[in-house]
Coordinates of C-alpha atoms in Angstrom, one line a residue:
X442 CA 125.5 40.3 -90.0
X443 CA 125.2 39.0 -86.5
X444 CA 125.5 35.7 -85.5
X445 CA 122.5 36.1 -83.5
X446 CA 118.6 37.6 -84.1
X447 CA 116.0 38.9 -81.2
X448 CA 112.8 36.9 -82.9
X449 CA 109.8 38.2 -80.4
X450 CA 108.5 38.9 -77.6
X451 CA 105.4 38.4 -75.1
X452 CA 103.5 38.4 -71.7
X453 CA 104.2 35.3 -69.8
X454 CA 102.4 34.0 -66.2
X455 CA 103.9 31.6 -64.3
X456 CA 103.3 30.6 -60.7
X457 CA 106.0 32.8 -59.3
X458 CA 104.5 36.0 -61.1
X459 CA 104.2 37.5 -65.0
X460 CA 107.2 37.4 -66.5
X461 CA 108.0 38.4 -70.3
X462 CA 109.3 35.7 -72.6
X463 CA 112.2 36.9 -75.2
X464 CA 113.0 34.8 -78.1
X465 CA 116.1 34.5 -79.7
X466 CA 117.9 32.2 -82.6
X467 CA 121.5 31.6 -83.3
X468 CA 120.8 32.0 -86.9
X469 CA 124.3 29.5 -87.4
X470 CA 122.5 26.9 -85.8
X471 CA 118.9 27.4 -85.7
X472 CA 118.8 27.1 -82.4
X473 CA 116.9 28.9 -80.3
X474 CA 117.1 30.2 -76.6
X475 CA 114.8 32.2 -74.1
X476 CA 115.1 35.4 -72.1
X477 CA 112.6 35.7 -69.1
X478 CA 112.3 39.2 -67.7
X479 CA 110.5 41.0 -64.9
X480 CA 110.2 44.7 -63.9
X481 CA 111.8 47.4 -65.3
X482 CA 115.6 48.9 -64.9
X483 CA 117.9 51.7 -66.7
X484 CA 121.1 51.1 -68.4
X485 CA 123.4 52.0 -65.2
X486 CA 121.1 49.6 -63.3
X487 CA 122.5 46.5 -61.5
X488 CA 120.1 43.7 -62.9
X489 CA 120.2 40.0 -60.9
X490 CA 120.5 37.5 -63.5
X491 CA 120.3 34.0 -63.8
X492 CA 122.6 31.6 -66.7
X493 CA 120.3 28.7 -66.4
X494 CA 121.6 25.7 -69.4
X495 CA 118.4 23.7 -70.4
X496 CA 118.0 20.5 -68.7
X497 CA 114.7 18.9 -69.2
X498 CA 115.0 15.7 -66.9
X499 CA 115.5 18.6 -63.9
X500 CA 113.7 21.0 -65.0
X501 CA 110.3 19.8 -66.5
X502 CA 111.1 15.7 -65.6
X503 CA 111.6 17.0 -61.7
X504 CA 114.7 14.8 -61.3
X505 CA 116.3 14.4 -58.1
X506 CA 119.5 13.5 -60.0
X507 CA 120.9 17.4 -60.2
X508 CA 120.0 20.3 -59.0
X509 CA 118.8 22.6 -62.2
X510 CA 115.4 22.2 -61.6
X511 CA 115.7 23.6 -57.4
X512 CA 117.9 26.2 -59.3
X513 CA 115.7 27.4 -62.0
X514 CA 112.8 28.0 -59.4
X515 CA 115.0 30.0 -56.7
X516 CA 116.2 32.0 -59.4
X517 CA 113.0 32.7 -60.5
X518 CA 111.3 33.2 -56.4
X519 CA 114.4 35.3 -56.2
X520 CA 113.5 37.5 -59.5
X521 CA 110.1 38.0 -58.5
X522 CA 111.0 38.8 -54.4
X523 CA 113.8 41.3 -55.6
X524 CA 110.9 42.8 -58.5
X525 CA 113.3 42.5 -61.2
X526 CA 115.7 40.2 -62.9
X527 CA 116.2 38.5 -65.8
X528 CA 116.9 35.0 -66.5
X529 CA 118.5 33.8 -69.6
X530 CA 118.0 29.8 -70.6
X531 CA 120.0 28.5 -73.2
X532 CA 119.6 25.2 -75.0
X533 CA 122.5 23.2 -74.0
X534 CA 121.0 20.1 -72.6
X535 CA 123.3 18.1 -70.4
X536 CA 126.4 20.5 -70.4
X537 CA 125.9 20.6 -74.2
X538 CA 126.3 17.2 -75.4
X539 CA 122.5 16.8 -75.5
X540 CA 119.9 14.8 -74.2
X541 CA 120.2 11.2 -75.6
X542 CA 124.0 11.3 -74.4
X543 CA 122.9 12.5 -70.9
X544 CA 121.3 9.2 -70.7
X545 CA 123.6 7.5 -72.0
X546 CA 126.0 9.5 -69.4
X547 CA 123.4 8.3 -66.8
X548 CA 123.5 5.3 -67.4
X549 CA 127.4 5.0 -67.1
X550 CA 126.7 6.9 -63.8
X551 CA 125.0 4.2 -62.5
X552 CA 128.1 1.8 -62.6
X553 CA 130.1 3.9 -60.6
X554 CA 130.9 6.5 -62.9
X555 CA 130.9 10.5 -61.8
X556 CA 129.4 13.0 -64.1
X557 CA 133.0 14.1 -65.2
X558 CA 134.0 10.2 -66.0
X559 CA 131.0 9.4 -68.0
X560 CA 130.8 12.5 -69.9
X561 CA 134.5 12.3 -70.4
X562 CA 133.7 8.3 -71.3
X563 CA 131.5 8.9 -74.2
X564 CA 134.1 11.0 -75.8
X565 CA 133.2 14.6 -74.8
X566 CA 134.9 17.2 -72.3
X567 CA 133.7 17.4 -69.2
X568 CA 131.5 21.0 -70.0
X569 CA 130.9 22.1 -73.6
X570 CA 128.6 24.9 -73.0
X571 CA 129.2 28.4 -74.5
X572 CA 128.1 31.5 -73.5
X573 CA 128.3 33.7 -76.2
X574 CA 125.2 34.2 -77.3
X575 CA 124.6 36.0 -73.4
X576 CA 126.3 39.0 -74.8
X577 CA 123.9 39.9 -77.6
X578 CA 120.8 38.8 -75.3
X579 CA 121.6 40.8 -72.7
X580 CA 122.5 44.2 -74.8
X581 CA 119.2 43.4 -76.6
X582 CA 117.4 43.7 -73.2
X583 CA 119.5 46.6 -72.0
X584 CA 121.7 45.0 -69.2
X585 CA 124.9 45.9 -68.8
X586 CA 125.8 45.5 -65.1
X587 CA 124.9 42.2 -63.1
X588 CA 124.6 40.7 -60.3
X589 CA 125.0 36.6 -61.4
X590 CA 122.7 33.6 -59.4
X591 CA 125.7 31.2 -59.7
X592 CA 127.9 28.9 -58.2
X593 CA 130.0 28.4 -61.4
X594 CA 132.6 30.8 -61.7
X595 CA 133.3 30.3 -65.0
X596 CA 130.1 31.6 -66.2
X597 CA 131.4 35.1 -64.4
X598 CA 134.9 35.1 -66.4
X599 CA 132.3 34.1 -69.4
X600 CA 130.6 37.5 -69.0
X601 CA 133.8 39.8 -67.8
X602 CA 135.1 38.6 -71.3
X603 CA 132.5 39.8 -73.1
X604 CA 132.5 43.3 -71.4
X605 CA 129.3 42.8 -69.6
X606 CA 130.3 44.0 -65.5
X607 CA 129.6 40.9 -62.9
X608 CA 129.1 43.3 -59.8
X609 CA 128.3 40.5 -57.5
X610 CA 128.0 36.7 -57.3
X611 CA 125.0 35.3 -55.3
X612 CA 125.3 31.6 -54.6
X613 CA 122.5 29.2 -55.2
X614 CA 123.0 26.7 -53.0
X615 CA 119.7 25.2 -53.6
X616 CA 118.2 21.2 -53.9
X617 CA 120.9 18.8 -52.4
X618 CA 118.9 15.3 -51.9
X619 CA 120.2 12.1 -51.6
X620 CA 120.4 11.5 -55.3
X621 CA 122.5 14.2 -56.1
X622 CA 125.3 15.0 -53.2
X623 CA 127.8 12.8 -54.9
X624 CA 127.2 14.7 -58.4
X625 CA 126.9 18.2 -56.3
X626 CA 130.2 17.1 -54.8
X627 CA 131.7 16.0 -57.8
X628 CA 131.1 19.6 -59.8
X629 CA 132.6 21.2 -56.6
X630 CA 135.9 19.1 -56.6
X631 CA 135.9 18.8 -60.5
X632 CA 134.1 21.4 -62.7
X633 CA 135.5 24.5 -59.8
X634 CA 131.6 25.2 -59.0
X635 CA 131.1 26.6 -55.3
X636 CA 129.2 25.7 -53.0
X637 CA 129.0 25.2 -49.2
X638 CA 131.6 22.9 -48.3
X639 CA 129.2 22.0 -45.1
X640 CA 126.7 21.0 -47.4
X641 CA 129.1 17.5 -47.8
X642 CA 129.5 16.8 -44.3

């Protein structure tokens, strides 16, 4: 029996066009994790995609402390301008270790701490976010060759591991403010994320 289950599925509007909303459970867990999709595509197709981990201070909060919630809307303007995409959001708040302790985390950021140090601080690694669960969403919605919205290249040795082909990488570079160049800089030098180096300068 799989680890994972494709719940339901249905029409969803947003400001950037009509998406559909996938629903998913890892049935281990009970927890549950969202595929948007828009247009259409066949199995040799290369789909853009977009790995966005929840992050409800960025993304629904609009915090200027990251940079999920600029990401999450470029990839979707960029789904919506290319007429097809899909973007999977998983439920692993604050690089997994879950709301309450990103506060916590945020809170030891506000001594001096980086991202890496106050995660690392509380008594977690640094990212604990798993990607498995991509796999079985992504053969459920037929996608097999990708090009990845990223700037983490571990999300692309993720997906090579599980078979699925990462055609292309497409940065998104997207959302530096004052409030977050330090932890934008700190992901590049730490976590192995890309970005512009000019961005720092």
């Amino acid at each position: 029996m799989s680890r994972y289950e494709f719940v339901s599925a249905a029409k969803l509007p947003t400001r950037f066009g009509e998406f559909t909303i996938h629903g998913f459970v890892d049935v281990t867990t009970n927890q549950e994790h969202v595929a948007l999709t828009f247009g259409k595509w066949q199995r040799e197709d290369t789909v853009p995609i977009r790995i966005h981990s929840e992050c409800l201070t960025g993304d629904s909060l609009f915090s200027t402390r990251c940079d999920c919630g600029f990401q999450l809307e470029k990839a979707l303007q960029n789904i919506t301008e290319n007429k097809v995409g899909v973007l999977l959001y998983l439920r692993q708040e604050g690089r997994g270790i879950g709301l309450l302790n990103k506060i916590r985390a945020y809170a030891l950021q506000d001594t001096g701490m980086d991202t890496v140090e106050a995660n690392e601080h509380l008594g977690f690694d640094a990212d604990l976010r798993e990607y498995d669960i991509c796999q079985f969403m992504l053969g459920h919605l037929g996608v097999q060759n990708v090009s990845l919205m990223t700037n983490n290249p571990k999300k692309i040795a993720a997906l090579t591991e599980m078979g699925i082909n990462v055609v292309s990488r497409k940065p998104i570079d997207h959302g530096m403010t004052a409030d977050n160049k330090g932890y934008l800089k700190t992901k590049t030098e730490k976590l192995g994320h890309e970005f512009d180096p000019h961005l720092f300068k």
